[in-house]
Amino acid sequence: MVSVIAMANLFLGVIDENNFDAQQYLEKRKTYQVTIKRDIWGVPHIEGKKDSDTAFGFAVAQAEDHYPIIEDSMRFYRGVQSASSGYESVPLDYLVHLLNIRSQVDRQYDQVLSEDVKRVLNGFADGLNYWAAKNPEKVDQKTYPITAKDLVASFSLQHLLFYGIQKPITELFDEQRKHSLSMDSNETAWQLTEERPLPVGSNAFAISPSRSADGSTRILINSHQPLTGPVAWYEAHLKSDEGWHVMGGAFPGSPVITVGANEHVAWGATVNKPDLVDIYVLEINPDNENQYRLDNEWLNFEVKQAAIRVKIIGNFYWTVTQDLFYSEHGPVIKQDHGVYAIRYAGHGEIRQVEQWFDMSKSTSLASWEKAMDRLAISSFNFVAADAAGNIGFFHNSQSPIRKEGFDWKGYLPGNRSDLIWNEYLPFADLPQVVNPNSGFLLSTNQSPFHVTAPEDNVKRSDYSETFGFPTRMTNRATRGLELFSALELITADDFKKIKFDNSYSPNSRAINYLSDLFDVEYPVDSLYQQPLELLKNWDLATDVDNTAANLGVCTISEEWISEQSGQSPPAVQGEFEKCVDILLEKHGRVDVAWGETNRLIRGSVNEALNGGPDVLRAIYGRGLEDDGYLTASGGDGLFIFVSWDGQGKQSIESIHQFGSATVEESSPHYADQLPLFIDEKLKETYFDTESLQSNIKSEYVP
């Protein structure tokens, strides 16, 4: 986005210190009635009289554990990160300003959010500001006060980023146009090229009493995220006298639990990435560069201006001013190769936090679905289960109802108003499978048409191609469906073994790619002959003692990345030889045990662990080409097993990759869960009052 700077006006100035009234928030503390209980793992259990009291305590607990992450996140969501981190953050700030989220929040906040949710938001914001007021030496006071509207804006932007809005926008800043222009179906189009993303994924699966060996209902909540940073999971337990009682995972700065369970319902989320963004090529008036054609009219762009402060050194900054343009379609970006308008799902939507809150208060799968019917959350697949034995898979997305006859994967003509969509497919009409006869559901970022036994799946043919539902199959999907289908009745141990399975399916896309290598013939004395034999005998597992996994995982990794990018994978022989060369250079041999390279590192702790990319025991590492090691950076983090037995008794177990102290290295909870995580063991969550009381390590009123 260098052109953003090139077009900007620059002004030199001095940053004004923010006037944070700390005393105001110290006084506000008196209006909240809340207690924080830390269990033996340091996990916070917050108990308040009202929902807003609990939210206040939740904020304090989060600030205690990761206030620097919250501060940095707030700067990002406000579009002011450049004032702290300098020039490199200008493109991010520009994107936030272009999407105009804060104006949408300001305009709608009083009208569309319930008073209950506003009280929760205000309570959480007050809690963050109270902690900052009590700890002025620790915080960056220019970030405070944090407001309820900041929190709402953070949800709106975060949800857009999860389905990948940044990718098509970023492509517009390349030197050449990236996508074809979609014309009528009989016209010619240009070829599509895309950047390659890093591997990502999530798991959620459930079984009903009919498939369970002991009549229990079970669900795994296993969303994969980076292991550190603003979207790494944080575990908490919230309870109020107004009926808010939920435990699970939240991101730093979130006032609500987003994946987890209450007494009645549990739910997990997986990224689905349907096609929710459309780019239009605008026709510009040759006599007026600030007009575009729509049907038979020249219309004026709406023009706003963004002023972005950029830190230089100390308190000195540049102010970068940039014109922002908007058409009837949405935000506009002007480039040498064209002028483009962006239309995206979630534009103007600010009710995400209210939907998450209502989901956490649901009392059955049916009431949970009622909360989902709001369709305020732009994307994510969900798997949910309730105490009555109901299970469901839901492909949730704000899927635009688009005009037939166009290839919506390409760029669209911007001069036709009939291509500007204004409606979404209702939630009830999206792909869903509830209480399948098979008794199991599995969501692992795959097509929503392959989530259970074939006879119970929704048919792809029932939906228009214009909705852009994903069609991919991951190894986790192929392998998981095979494992579930092979078991007539599933025990508790079976259920956990499936989650911790670390193998690739021989029927997976990645292994089909790898098998093409086995037709290659090398001379007997070739450097690659013995490594090829090693790979031919690989059992497709990624356990720590496996001596073929390094070579196998390395060879197939580019296939995975290419698939996510919509590109053809590179030739497998070239990838294989490259990986042999890397292993020989870094380790002197290719038969390196997987545990020697696949490492989980936290402070001074450095441990080998099972699992790898796109296996159900999902571990995504980086660094093999740099230092010869794959340091885990994403994948399995916090995950939760929830069950209800035949009598309705609930059990909840969880594990976090590190511990509740996500920032403070001196804390005993900085890495205390890591040994259990490595050993594939779980801990109790102390969700019920009796078990919590006997496992409290500290209790205090903030």
PDB file of C-alpha atoms in Angstrom, residues 87-301:
ATOM      1  CA  TYR A  87       5.273   3.951   9.323  1.00  0.00           C
ATOM      2  CA  GLU A  88       4.929   0.164   8.998  1.00  0.00           C
ATOM      3  CA  SER A  89       1.410   0.296  10.480  1.00  0.00           C
ATOM      4  CA  VAL A  90       0.051   2.923   8.072  1.00  0.00           C
ATOM      5  CA  PRO A  91      -1.479   0.330   5.664  1.00  0.00           C
ATOM      6  CA  LEU A  92      -3.390  -1.271   8.551  1.00  0.00           C
ATOM      7  CA  ASP A  93      -4.621   2.084   9.816  1.00  0.00           C
ATOM      8  CA  TYR A  94      -5.620   3.019   6.280  1.00  0.00           C
ATOM      9  CA  LEU A  95      -7.684  -0.178   5.976  1.00  0.00           C
ATOM     10  CA  VAL A  96      -9.497   0.545   9.255  1.00  0.00           C
ATOM     11  CA  HIS A  97     -10.316   4.087   8.114  1.00  0.00           C
ATOM     12  CA  LEU A  98     -11.393   2.898   4.669  1.00  0.00           C
ATOM     13  CA  LEU A  99     -13.861   0.397   6.142  1.00  0.00           C
ATOM     14  CA  ASN A 100     -15.338   3.271   8.170  1.00  0.00           C
ATOM     15  CA  ILE A 101     -16.396   1.004  11.008  1.00  0.00           C
ATOM     16  CA  ARG A 102     -16.289   3.547  13.820  1.00  0.00           C
ATOM     17  CA  SER A 103     -18.720   5.851  12.016  1.00  0.00           C
ATOM     18  CA  GLN A 104     -21.102   2.928  11.601  1.00  0.00           C
ATOM     19  CA  VAL A 105     -20.840   2.155  15.316  1.00  0.00           C
ATOM     20  CA  ASP A 106     -21.445   5.787  16.285  1.00  0.00           C
ATOM     21  CA  ARG A 107     -24.496   5.962  14.042  1.00  0.00           C
ATOM     22  CA  GLN A 108     -26.167   2.727  15.157  1.00  0.00           C
ATOM     23  CA  TYR A 109     -25.014   2.057  18.715  1.00  0.00           C
ATOM     24  CA  ASP A 110     -27.999   3.572  20.535  1.00  0.00           C
ATOM     25  CA  GLN A 111     -30.576   2.056  18.190  1.00  0.00           C
ATOM     26  CA  VAL A 112     -29.568  -1.536  17.462  1.00  0.00           C
ATOM     27  CA  LEU A 113     -27.967  -2.857  20.660  1.00  0.00           C
ATOM     28  CA  SER A 114     -30.051  -3.921  23.651  1.00  0.00           C
ATOM     29  CA  GLU A 115     -29.719  -2.173  26.987  1.00  0.00           C
ATOM     30  CA  ASP A 116     -28.568  -5.464  28.535  1.00  0.00           C
ATOM     31  CA  VAL A 117     -25.635  -5.704  26.148  1.00  0.00           C
ATOM     32  CA  LYS A 118     -24.777  -2.031  26.536  1.00  0.00           C
ATOM     33  CA  ARG A 119     -24.533  -2.541  30.287  1.00  0.00           C
ATOM     34  CA  VAL A 120     -22.181  -5.484  29.751  1.00  0.00           C
ATOM     35  CA  LEU A 121     -20.061  -3.425  27.354  1.00  0.00           C
ATOM     36  CA  ASN A 122     -19.913  -0.478  29.724  1.00  0.00           C
ATOM     37  CA  GLY A 123     -19.052  -2.749  32.636  1.00  0.00           C
ATOM     38  CA  PHE A 124     -16.197  -4.328  30.720  1.00  0.00           C
ATOM     39  CA  ALA A 125     -14.861  -0.962  29.540  1.00  0.00           C
ATOM     40  CA  ASP A 126     -15.060   0.391  33.088  1.00  0.00           C
ATOM     41  CA  GLY A 127     -13.106  -2.633  34.309  1.00  0.00           C
ATOM     42  CA  LEU A 128     -10.279  -2.034  31.841  1.00  0.00           C
ATOM     43  CA  ASN A 129     -10.164   1.656  32.694  1.00  0.00           C
ATOM     44  CA  TYR A 130     -10.260   0.937  36.431  1.00  0.00           C
ATOM     45  CA  TRP A 131      -7.283  -1.387  36.155  1.00  0.00           C
ATOM     46  CA  ALA A 132      -5.398   1.229  34.144  1.00  0.00           C
ATOM     47  CA  ALA A 133      -6.210   3.848  36.771  1.00  0.00           C
ATOM     48  CA  LYS A 134      -4.836   1.569  39.487  1.00  0.00           C
ATOM     49  CA  ASN A 135      -1.690   0.741  37.523  1.00  0.00           C
ATOM     50  CA  PRO A 136      -0.580   3.979  35.828  1.00  0.00           C
ATOM     51  CA  GLU A 137       3.057   2.895  35.790  1.00  0.00           C
ATOM     52  CA  LYS A 138       2.259  -0.168  33.655  1.00  0.00           C
ATOM     53  CA  VAL A 139      -0.129   1.116  31.017  1.00  0.00           C
ATOM     54  CA  ASP A 140       0.089   3.426  28.044  1.00  0.00           C
ATOM     55  CA  GLN A 141      -2.359   6.043  29.269  1.00  0.00           C
ATOM     56  CA  LYS A 142      -2.821   7.439  25.748  1.00  0.00           C
ATOM     57  CA  THR A 143      -4.829   4.290  24.996  1.00  0.00           C
ATOM     58  CA  TYR A 144      -7.359   5.071  27.723  1.00  0.00           C
ATOM     59  CA  PRO A 145     -10.194   5.454  28.324  1.00  0.00           C
ATOM     60  CA  ILE A 146     -11.421   2.438  26.385  1.00  0.00           C
ATOM     61  CA  THR A 147     -15.118   2.774  25.579  1.00  0.00           C
ATOM     62  CA  ALA A 148     -18.021   0.447  24.877  1.00  0.00           C
ATOM     63  CA  LYS A 149     -17.973   1.659  21.279  1.00  0.00           C
ATOM     64  CA  ASP A 150     -14.323   0.626  20.994  1.00  0.00           C
ATOM     65  CA  LEU A 151     -15.376  -2.894  21.945  1.00  0.00           C
ATOM     66  CA  VAL A 152     -18.205  -2.987  19.408  1.00  0.00           C
ATOM     67  CA  ALA A 153     -15.899  -1.714  16.667  1.00  0.00           C
ATOM     68  CA  SER A 154     -13.350  -4.383  17.540  1.00  0.00           C
ATOM     69  CA  PHE A 155     -15.897  -7.145  16.927  1.00  0.00           C
ATOM     70  CA  SER A 156     -16.996  -5.625  13.620  1.00  0.00           C
ATOM     71  CA  LEU A 157     -13.463  -5.402  12.242  1.00  0.00           C
ATOM     72  CA  GLN A 158     -12.324  -8.725  13.676  1.00  0.00           C
ATOM     73  CA  HIS A 159     -15.147 -10.620  11.992  1.00  0.00           C
ATOM     74  CA  LEU A 160     -14.281  -9.139   8.600  1.00  0.00           C
ATOM     75  CA  LEU A 161     -10.649 -10.162   8.996  1.00  0.00           C
ATOM     76  CA  PHE A 162     -11.607 -13.721   9.924  1.00  0.00           C
ATOM     77  CA  TYR A 163     -13.285 -14.335   6.599  1.00  0.00           C
ATOM     78  CA  GLY A 164     -10.374 -12.675   4.809  1.00  0.00           C
ATOM     79  CA  ILE A 165     -11.577  -9.259   3.641  1.00  0.00           C
ATOM     80  CA  GLN A 166      -7.989  -7.985   3.710  1.00  0.00           C
ATOM     81  CA  LYS A 167      -6.853 -10.359   0.958  1.00  0.00           C
ATOM     82  CA  PRO A 168      -8.876  -9.037  -2.019  1.00  0.00           C
ATOM     83  CA  ILE A 169      -8.312  -5.458  -0.841  1.00  0.00           C
ATOM     84  CA  THR A 170      -4.554  -5.954  -0.569  1.00  0.00           C
ATOM     85  CA  GLU A 171      -4.491  -7.434  -4.076  1.00  0.00           C
ATOM     86  CA  LEU A 172      -5.781  -4.141  -5.448  1.00  0.00           C
ATOM     87  CA  PHE A 173      -2.485  -2.521  -4.455  1.00  0.00           C
ATOM     88  CA  ASP A 174      -0.421  -4.829  -6.658  1.00  0.00           C
ATOM     89  CA  GLU A 175       1.177  -3.391  -9.773  1.00  0.00           C
ATOM     90  CA  GLN A 176      -1.237  -5.223 -12.056  1.00  0.00           C
ATOM     91  CA  ARG A 177      -4.870  -6.263 -11.850  1.00  0.00           C
ATOM     92  CA  LYS A 178      -5.120  -9.682 -10.181  1.00  0.00           C
ATOM     93  CA  HIS A 179      -8.541 -11.007 -11.227  1.00  0.00           C
ATOM     94  CA  SER A 180     -10.569 -11.399 -14.362  1.00  0.00           C
ATOM     95  CA  LEU A 181     -13.511  -9.144 -15.128  1.00  0.00           C
ATOM     96  CA  SER A 182     -16.677 -11.242 -15.015  1.00  0.00           C
ATOM     97  CA  MET A 183     -18.801 -10.580 -18.072  1.00  0.00           C
ATOM     98  CA  ASP A 184     -21.831 -12.443 -19.342  1.00  0.00           C
ATOM     99  CA  SER A 185     -21.215 -16.174 -19.151  1.00  0.00           C
ATOM    100  CA  ASN A 186     -20.228 -16.467 -22.853  1.00  0.00           C
ATOM    101  CA  GLU A 187     -17.469 -13.814 -22.739  1.00  0.00           C
ATOM    102  CA  THR A 188     -13.727 -14.341 -22.217  1.00  0.00           C
ATOM    103  CA  ALA A 189     -11.991 -13.660 -18.875  1.00  0.00           C
ATOM    104  CA  TRP A 190      -8.422 -13.181 -17.652  1.00  0.00           C
ATOM    105  CA  GLN A 191      -6.604 -15.694 -15.502  1.00  0.00           C
ATOM    106  CA  LEU A 192      -6.676 -15.516 -11.700  1.00  0.00           C
ATOM    107  CA  THR A 193      -3.482 -15.360  -9.629  1.00  0.00           C
ATOM    108  CA  GLU A 194      -3.320 -15.046  -5.852  1.00  0.00           C
ATOM    109  CA  GLU A 195      -0.914 -14.750  -2.954  1.00  0.00           C
ATOM    110  CA  ARG A 196      -0.271 -17.827  -0.807  1.00  0.00           C
ATOM    111  CA  PRO A 197      -1.462 -17.762   2.819  1.00  0.00           C
ATOM    112  CA  LEU A 198      -0.099 -19.597   5.826  1.00  0.00           C
ATOM    113  CA  PRO A 199      -1.890 -22.844   6.819  1.00  0.00           C
ATOM    114  CA  VAL A 200      -4.782 -22.431   9.230  1.00  0.00           C
ATOM    115  CA  GLY A 201      -7.608 -24.611  10.513  1.00  0.00           C
ATOM    116  CA  SER A 202     -10.016 -25.567  13.298  1.00  0.00           C
ATOM    117  CA  ASN A 203     -11.856 -28.632  14.586  1.00  0.00           C
ATOM    118  CA  ALA A 204     -15.274 -29.121  16.141  1.00  0.00           C
ATOM    119  CA  PHE A 205     -17.144 -32.388  16.329  1.00  0.00           C
ATOM    120  CA  ALA A 206     -19.993 -33.965  18.254  1.00  0.00           C
ATOM    121  CA  ILE A 207     -21.775 -37.259  18.793  1.00  0.00           C
ATOM    122  CA  SER A 208     -25.341 -37.839  19.931  1.00  0.00           C
ATOM    123  CA  PRO A 209     -26.502 -40.440  22.484  1.00  0.00           C
ATOM    124  CA  SER A 210     -27.442 -42.818  19.656  1.00  0.00           C
ATOM    125  CA  ARG A 211     -23.798 -43.110  18.566  1.00  0.00           C
ATOM    126  CA  SER A 212     -22.277 -42.982  22.047  1.00  0.00           C
ATOM    127  CA  ALA A 213     -21.371 -46.234  23.787  1.00  0.00           C
ATOM    128  CA  ASP A 214     -22.718 -44.981  27.124  1.00  0.00           C
ATOM    129  CA  GLY A 215     -25.595 -42.812  25.893  1.00  0.00           C
ATOM    130  CA  SER A 216     -23.713 -39.553  26.438  1.00  0.00           C
ATOM    131  CA  THR A 217     -23.718 -36.462  24.270  1.00  0.00           C
ATOM    132  CA  ARG A 218     -20.196 -35.241  23.511  1.00  0.00           C
ATOM    133  CA  ILE A 219     -18.671 -32.250  21.782  1.00  0.00           C
ATOM    134  CA  LEU A 220     -15.113 -31.110  21.119  1.00  0.00           C
ATOM    135  CA  ILE A 221     -14.410 -27.359  20.893  1.00  0.00           C
ATOM    136  CA  ASN A 222     -11.037 -26.951  19.172  1.00  0.00           C
ATOM    137  CA  SER A 223     -10.668 -23.711  17.210  1.00  0.00           C
ATOM    138  CA  HIS A 224      -7.119 -23.265  15.942  1.00  0.00           C
ATOM    139  CA  GLN A 225      -5.515 -19.878  16.478  1.00  0.00           C
ATOM    140  CA  PRO A 226      -2.034 -18.404  16.805  1.00  0.00           C
ATOM    141  CA  LEU A 227      -0.556 -19.512  20.129  1.00  0.00           C
ATOM    142  CA  THR A 228       0.232 -15.939  21.180  1.00  0.00           C
ATOM    143  CA  GLY A 229      -1.047 -12.465  20.392  1.00  0.00           C
ATOM    144  CA  PRO A 230      -4.388 -10.678  19.983  1.00  0.00           C
ATOM    145  CA  VAL A 231      -6.340 -13.697  18.694  1.00  0.00           C
ATOM    146  CA  ALA A 232      -4.850 -16.392  20.936  1.00  0.00           C
ATOM    147  CA  TRP A 233      -7.364 -18.072  23.228  1.00  0.00           C
ATOM    148  CA  TYR A 234      -7.846 -17.074  26.863  1.00  0.00           C
ATOM    149  CA  GLU A 235      -9.866 -19.303  29.194  1.00  0.00           C
ATOM    150  CA  ALA A 236     -12.384 -17.935  31.689  1.00  0.00           C
ATOM    151  CA  HIS A 237     -15.555 -18.792  33.621  1.00  0.00           C
ATOM    152  CA  LEU A 238     -18.275 -16.140  33.995  1.00  0.00           C
ATOM    153  CA  LYS A 239     -21.229 -16.229  36.369  1.00  0.00           C
ATOM    154  CA  SER A 240     -23.846 -13.713  37.448  1.00  0.00           C
ATOM    155  CA  ASP A 241     -27.061 -13.769  39.446  1.00  0.00           C
ATOM    156  CA  GLU A 242     -28.877 -12.707  36.269  1.00  0.00           C
ATOM    157  CA  GLY A 243     -28.309 -16.125  34.680  1.00  0.00           C
ATOM    158  CA  TRP A 244     -25.115 -15.550  32.758  1.00  0.00           C
ATOM    159  CA  HIS A 245     -23.120 -18.711  33.435  1.00  0.00           C
ATOM    160  CA  VAL A 246     -20.616 -19.763  30.792  1.00  0.00           C
ATOM    161  CA  MET A 247     -17.034 -20.950  30.412  1.00  0.00           C
ATOM    162  CA  GLY A 248     -14.770 -21.168  27.433  1.00  0.00           C
ATOM    163  CA  GLY A 249     -12.452 -19.135  25.269  1.00  0.00           C
ATOM    164  CA  ALA A 250     -12.249 -15.450  24.445  1.00  0.00           C
ATOM    165  CA  PHE A 251      -9.724 -13.238  22.717  1.00  0.00           C
ATOM    166  CA  PRO A 252      -7.958 -10.508  24.702  1.00  0.00           C
ATOM    167  CA  GLY A 253     -10.299  -7.549  25.020  1.00  0.00           C
ATOM    168  CA  SER A 254     -13.503  -9.521  24.415  1.00  0.00           C
ATOM    169  CA  PRO A 255     -16.275  -8.960  27.003  1.00  0.00           C
ATOM    170  CA  VAL A 256     -17.959 -12.275  26.117  1.00  0.00           C
ATOM    171  CA  ILE A 257     -17.074 -15.932  25.695  1.00  0.00           C
ATOM    172  CA  THR A 258     -17.091 -16.834  22.007  1.00  0.00           C
ATOM    173  CA  VAL A 259     -16.570 -20.615  22.105  1.00  0.00           C
ATOM    174  CA  GLY A 260     -17.502 -22.726  25.096  1.00  0.00           C
ATOM    175  CA  ALA A 261     -20.397 -24.030  27.148  1.00  0.00           C
ATOM    176  CA  ASN A 262     -23.024 -23.216  29.711  1.00  0.00           C
ATOM    177  CA  GLU A 263     -25.039 -25.796  31.652  1.00  0.00           C
ATOM    178  CA  HIS A 264     -27.358 -26.418  28.704  1.00  0.00           C
ATOM    179  CA  VAL A 265     -25.485 -25.867  25.436  1.00  0.00           C
ATOM    180  CA  ALA A 266     -21.926 -26.096  24.097  1.00  0.00           C
ATOM    181  CA  TRP A 267     -20.616 -24.814  20.785  1.00  0.00           C
ATOM    182  CA  GLY A 268     -17.420 -24.639  18.773  1.00  0.00           C
ATOM    183  CA  ALA A 269     -16.509 -22.575  15.727  1.00  0.00           C
ATOM    184  CA  THR A 270     -14.351 -23.241  12.680  1.00  0.00           C
ATOM    185  CA  VAL A 271     -13.322 -20.808   9.955  1.00  0.00           C
ATOM    186  CA  ASN A 272     -15.242 -21.416   6.726  1.00  0.00           C
ATOM    187  CA  LYS A 273     -14.243 -18.583   4.334  1.00  0.00           C
ATOM    188  CA  PRO A 274     -17.132 -18.525   1.866  1.00  0.00           C
ATOM    189  CA  ASP A 275     -17.051 -15.913  -0.902  1.00  0.00           C
ATOM    190  CA  LEU A 276     -18.243 -12.779   0.894  1.00  0.00           C
ATOM    191  CA  VAL A 277     -16.352 -10.013  -0.941  1.00  0.00           C
ATOM    192  CA  ASP A 278     -16.991  -8.658  -4.422  1.00  0.00           C
ATOM    193  CA  ILE A 279     -14.792  -6.231  -6.332  1.00  0.00           C
ATOM    194  CA  TYR A 280     -16.293  -3.986  -9.018  1.00  0.00           C
ATOM    195  CA  VAL A 281     -14.338  -2.257 -11.794  1.00  0.00           C
ATOM    196  CA  LEU A 282     -15.705   1.270 -12.048  1.00  0.00           C
ATOM    197  CA  GLU A 283     -16.065   3.294 -15.216  1.00  0.00           C
ATOM    198  CA  ILE A 284     -14.749   6.798 -14.529  1.00  0.00           C
ATOM    199  CA  ASN A 285     -16.016   9.945 -16.208  1.00  0.00           C
ATOM    200  CA  PRO A 286     -13.216  11.056 -18.581  1.00  0.00           C
ATOM    201  CA  ASP A 287     -14.112  14.674 -17.775  1.00  0.00           C
ATOM    202  CA  ASN A 288     -14.319  14.249 -13.983  1.00  0.00           C
ATOM    203  CA  GLU A 289     -12.158  11.743 -12.121  1.00  0.00           C
ATOM    204  CA  ASN A 290     -14.459  11.936  -9.104  1.00  0.00           C
ATOM    205  CA  GLN A 291     -17.490  10.572 -10.945  1.00  0.00           C
ATOM    206  CA  TYR A 292     -18.364   6.989 -11.896  1.00  0.00           C
ATOM    207  CA  ARG A 293     -21.035   5.533 -14.146  1.00  0.00           C
ATOM    208  CA  LEU A 294     -23.932   3.566 -12.664  1.00  0.00           C
ATOM    209  CA  ASP A 295     -26.482   2.496 -15.252  1.00  0.00           C
ATOM    210  CA  ASN A 296     -26.902   5.626 -17.379  1.00  0.00           C
ATOM    211  CA  GLU A 297     -25.770   8.228 -14.857  1.00  0.00           C
ATOM    212  CA  TRP A 298     -22.514   9.774 -13.723  1.00  0.00           C
ATOM    213  CA  LEU A 299     -22.544   9.793  -9.927  1.00  0.00           C
ATOM    214  CA  ASN A 300     -20.237  11.651  -7.557  1.00  0.00           C
ATOM    215  CA  PHE A 301     -18.056   9.714  -5.157  1.00  0.00           C
TER     216      PHE A 301
END
